[in-house]
């Protein structure tokens, strides 16, 4: 799957875009056959300021193709919140049908999520996800969707269908300090999500508006539906001031922004961009995931690491349990490959 050449891409672009980029990370194909490539643009909000473009804002969207990549179109932007590097997943709403879910980087302190009811041609107003905090200036994150496992395959405690108990992470890197010198900006590796502001400061963003909770009422309130036919995994550094400690989180109700678990840290230390993939069951029948991520000893972009972990391992690490004692043994890590 590839985007058109530079010459053929020009008709896709909007006059209101200062620049754009795709990904980073994987695209998806919908059951209808439509191909989707996540992307974001810096929209020109104010063009003239002493003869220069002086104010832009980042917005996530998707390129899509209905003819196996021969021609491409761009969908509408996430309209109301600043959002950048993003990834997409199909979320099955049961009898209500499926929606396209977008999870995006943001400079607003936490991730932004939005949904599309028309396969990426447009997005409803997005909302902030306080449970998914960003690093100081944001960082790319990855999501992957997969069918919820049968109840018979779930651990007993805290994971049964209908349970509203949120698993608590029991071994989050005790004693590790966050160095302030790395991850504040994107001067090395990754792009800055700050916009181009030639003069003045950007106005505050409007509130999240109706967002998902106002437009997805057919799914019922979160308390009435604790589990969706689709679950999501999410990978992102867990540090707040710096890009540290690659973590994996799980949501059993992706359209509920409060449904995310605390993280399972799969790598302790500087870490940055990542990409998740579901690689299917093992010969023993265990659903397995792969994660490719930036890591290092001093900074997050020294090397690219690859690891594998099963859904059962993830659920075991995210099960409720006591807080670790100071200096106690940290939780398991994923298997390097």
GROMACS .gro file of C-alpha atoms in nm, residues 39-228:
model
  190
   39UNK     CA    1  -0.224   1.158   0.869
   40UNK     CA    2  -0.224   1.510   1.011
   41UNK     CA    3  -0.191   1.860   0.873
   42UNK     CA    4  -0.113   2.208   1.001
   43UNK     CA    5  -0.417   2.408   0.895
   44UNK     CA    6  -0.368   2.778   0.820
   45UNK     CA    7  -0.592   2.962   1.067
   46UNK     CA    8  -0.462   3.312   0.990
   47UNK     CA    9  -0.276   3.371   0.667
   48UNK     CA   10  -0.172   3.737   0.668
   49UNK     CA   11   0.055   3.875   0.936
   50UNK     CA   12   0.303   4.127   0.793
   51UNK     CA   13   0.288   3.935   0.467
   52UNK     CA   14   0.350   3.590   0.619
   53UNK     CA   15   0.149   3.291   0.736
   54UNK     CA   16   0.132   3.357   1.107
   55UNK     CA   17  -0.095   3.102   1.273
   56UNK     CA   18  -0.154   2.731   1.215
   57UNK     CA   19  -0.305   2.448   1.417
   58UNK     CA   20  -0.252   2.070   1.383
   59UNK     CA   21  -0.545   1.841   1.300
   60UNK     CA   22  -0.560   1.464   1.245
   61UNK     CA   23  -0.738   1.308   0.945
   62UNK     CA   24  -0.704   1.011   0.707
   63UNK     CA   25  -0.624   0.950   0.342
   64UNK     CA   26  -0.846   0.678   0.192
   65UNK     CA   27  -0.865   0.470  -0.124
   66UNK     CA   28  -1.150   0.254  -0.255
   67UNK     CA   29  -0.964   0.110  -0.557
   68UNK     CA   30  -0.673  -0.074  -0.393
   69UNK     CA   31  -0.451   0.234  -0.381
   70UNK     CA   32  -0.486   0.352  -0.741
   71UNK     CA   33  -0.646   0.682  -0.638
   72UNK     CA   34  -0.657   0.857  -0.301
   73UNK     CA   35  -0.875   1.116  -0.127
   74UNK     CA   36  -0.838   1.305   0.199
   75UNK     CA   37  -1.108   1.294   0.463
   76UNK     CA   38  -1.224   1.575   0.687
   77UNK     CA   39  -1.013   1.697   0.980
   78UNK     CA   40  -1.084   1.633   1.347
   79UNK     CA   41  -1.258   1.968   1.378
   80UNK     CA   42  -1.238   2.105   1.729
   81UNK     CA   43  -0.915   2.008   1.909
   82UNK     CA   44  -0.547   2.032   1.818
   83UNK     CA   45  -0.442   1.680   1.721
   84UNK     CA   46  -0.143   1.546   1.531
   85UNK     CA   47   0.028   1.212   1.473
   86UNK     CA   48  -0.245   0.951   1.494
   87UNK     CA   49  -0.345   0.591   1.437
   88UNK     CA   50  -0.677   0.427   1.350
   89UNK     CA   51  -0.876   0.119   1.449
   90UNK     CA   52  -1.218  -0.024   1.367
   91UNK     CA   53  -1.439  -0.053   1.676
   92UNK     CA   54  -1.733  -0.292   1.654
   93UNK     CA   55  -2.041  -0.149   1.822
   94UNK     CA   56  -2.238  -0.473   1.801
   95UNK     CA   57  -2.588  -0.424   1.662
   96UNK     CA   58  -2.517  -0.051   1.630
   97UNK     CA   59  -2.251  -0.124   1.368
   98UNK     CA   60  -1.885  -0.031   1.348
   99UNK     CA   61  -1.713   0.307   1.370
  100UNK     CA   62  -1.363   0.422   1.284
  101UNK     CA   63  -1.169   0.524   1.596
  102UNK     CA   64  -0.882   0.776   1.586
  103UNK     CA   65  -0.633   0.825   1.872
  104UNK     CA   66  -0.404   1.126   1.824
  105UNK     CA   67  -0.111   1.306   1.981
  106UNK     CA   68  -0.194   1.650   2.119
  107UNK     CA   69  -0.020   1.946   2.288
  108UNK     CA   70  -0.318   1.979   2.526
  109UNK     CA   71  -0.182   1.753   2.802
  110UNK     CA   72  -0.355   1.429   2.707
  111UNK     CA   73  -0.446   1.229   2.398
  112UNK     CA   74  -0.737   1.321   2.171
  113UNK     CA   75  -0.985   1.061   2.043
  114UNK     CA   76  -1.249   1.101   1.773
  115UNK     CA   77  -1.472   0.872   1.568
  116UNK     CA   78  -1.592   0.861   1.210
  117UNK     CA   79  -1.927   0.714   1.110
  118UNK     CA   80  -1.850   0.730   0.735
  119UNK     CA   81  -1.526   0.529   0.715
  120UNK     CA   82  -1.291   0.826   0.748
  121UNK     CA   83  -1.459   1.073   0.510
  122UNK     CA   84  -1.523   1.297   0.813
  123UNK     CA   85  -1.476   1.293   1.190
  124UNK     CA   86  -1.712   1.395   1.467
  125UNK     CA   87  -1.578   1.645   1.724
  126UNK     CA   88  -1.303   1.489   1.932
  127UNK     CA   89  -1.253   1.480   2.307
  128UNK     CA   90  -0.959   1.466   2.544
  129UNK     CA   91  -0.869   1.135   2.712
  130UNK     CA   92  -0.737   1.232   3.058
  131UNK     CA   93  -0.637   0.872   3.133
  132UNK     CA   94  -0.386   0.885   2.845
  133UNK     CA   95  -0.150   1.163   2.952
  134UNK     CA   96   0.103   1.308   2.710
  135UNK     CA   97   0.470   1.378   2.776
  136UNK     CA   98   0.580   1.741   2.810
  137UNK     CA   99   0.539   1.824   2.439
  138UNK     CA  100   0.362   1.510   2.327
  139UNK     CA  101   0.478   1.189   2.165
  140UNK     CA  102   0.347   0.954   1.899
  141UNK     CA  103   0.154   0.652   2.027
  142UNK     CA  104   0.014   0.336   1.868
  143UNK     CA  105  -0.320   0.154   1.888
  144UNK     CA  106  -0.439  -0.182   1.759
  145UNK     CA  107  -0.788  -0.331   1.780
  146UNK     CA  108  -0.877  -0.698   1.823
  147UNK     CA  109  -1.190  -0.904   1.900
  148UNK     CA  110  -1.268  -0.935   2.271
  149UNK     CA  111  -1.177  -1.285   2.393
  150UNK     CA  112  -1.445  -1.527   2.517
  151UNK     CA  113  -1.517  -1.505   2.888
  152UNK     CA  114  -1.378  -1.856   2.932
  153UNK     CA  115  -1.033  -1.730   2.831
  154UNK     CA  116  -1.023  -1.441   3.081
  155UNK     CA  117  -0.854  -1.450   3.422
  156UNK     CA  118  -1.101  -1.484   3.708
  157UNK     CA  119  -1.033  -1.161   3.896
  158UNK     CA  120  -1.150  -0.830   3.754
  159UNK     CA  121  -1.191  -0.931   3.389
  160UNK     CA  122  -1.527  -1.109   3.370
  161UNK     CA  123  -1.799  -0.974   3.142
  162UNK     CA  124  -2.010  -0.722   3.329
  163UNK     CA  125  -1.740  -0.644   3.583
  164UNK     CA  126  -1.681  -0.273   3.632
  165UNK     CA  127  -1.363  -0.326   3.826
  166UNK     CA  128  -1.074  -0.144   3.659
  167UNK     CA  129  -0.749  -0.344   3.679
  168UNK     CA  130  -0.471  -0.170   3.869
  169UNK     CA  131  -0.109  -0.187   3.761
  170UNK     CA  132   0.090  -0.354   4.037
  171UNK     CA  133   0.455  -0.305   3.944
  172UNK     CA  134   0.527   0.032   3.786
  173UNK     CA  135   0.905   0.077   3.794
  174UNK     CA  136   0.966   0.157   4.165
  175UNK     CA  137   1.247   0.399   4.233
  176UNK     CA  138   1.303   0.515   3.873
  177UNK     CA  139   1.352   0.891   3.838
  178UNK     CA  140   1.252   1.099   3.536
  179UNK     CA  141   1.549   1.296   3.394
  180UNK     CA  142   1.430   1.639   3.276
  181UNK     CA  143   1.683   1.676   2.996
  182UNK     CA  144   1.530   1.428   2.747
  183UNK     CA  145   1.194   1.433   2.577
  184UNK     CA  146   1.103   1.799   2.637
  185UNK     CA  147   1.124   1.872   2.265
  186UNK     CA  148   1.165   1.690   1.937
  187UNK     CA  149   1.500   1.828   1.827
  188UNK     CA  150   1.615   1.469   1.772
  189UNK     CA  151   1.390   1.200   1.635
  190UNK     CA  152   1.019   1.263   1.578
  191UNK     CA  153   0.843   1.585   1.488
  192UNK     CA  154   0.743   1.881   1.701
  193UNK     CA  155   0.371   1.921   1.745
  194UNK     CA  156   0.376   2.292   1.798
  195UNK     CA  157   0.260   2.462   1.480
  196UNK     CA  158   0.402   2.761   1.292
  197UNK     CA  159   0.333   3.087   1.465
  198UNK     CA  160   0.508   3.380   1.300
  199UNK     CA  161   0.354   3.640   1.529
  200UNK     CA  162   0.133   3.647   1.834
  201UNK     CA  163   0.003   3.345   2.023
  202UNK     CA  164  -0.267   3.102   1.923
  203UNK     CA  165  -0.606   3.148   2.079
  204UNK     CA  166  -0.724   2.885   2.324
  205UNK     CA  167  -0.887   2.579   2.180
  206UNK     CA  168  -1.262   2.552   2.203
  207UNK     CA  169  -1.399   2.299   2.445
  208UNK     CA  170  -1.443   1.941   2.336
  209UNK     CA  171  -1.802   2.008   2.237
  210UNK     CA  172  -2.042   1.717   2.205
  211UNK     CA  173  -1.752   1.480   2.138
  212UNK     CA  174  -1.799   1.106   2.154
  213UNK     CA  175  -2.027   1.105   2.453
  214UNK     CA  176  -2.279   1.328   2.278
  215UNK     CA  177  -2.276   1.155   1.941
  216UNK     CA  178  -2.240   0.790   2.037
  217UNK     CA  179  -2.535   0.759   2.273
  218UNK     CA  180  -2.654   0.448   2.089
  219UNK     CA  181  -2.380   0.255   2.270
  220UNK     CA  182  -2.529   0.339   2.608
  221UNK     CA  183  -2.359   0.498   2.908
  222UNK     CA  184  -2.025   0.353   3.017
  223UNK     CA  185  -2.167   0.199   3.333
  224UNK     CA  186  -2.425   0.004   3.133
  225UNK     CA  187  -2.175  -0.149   2.893
  226UNK     CA  188  -1.846  -0.253   3.050
  227UNK     CA  189  -1.721  -0.450   2.751
  228UNK     CA  190  -1.720  -0.392   2.376
   0.00000   0.00000   0.00000
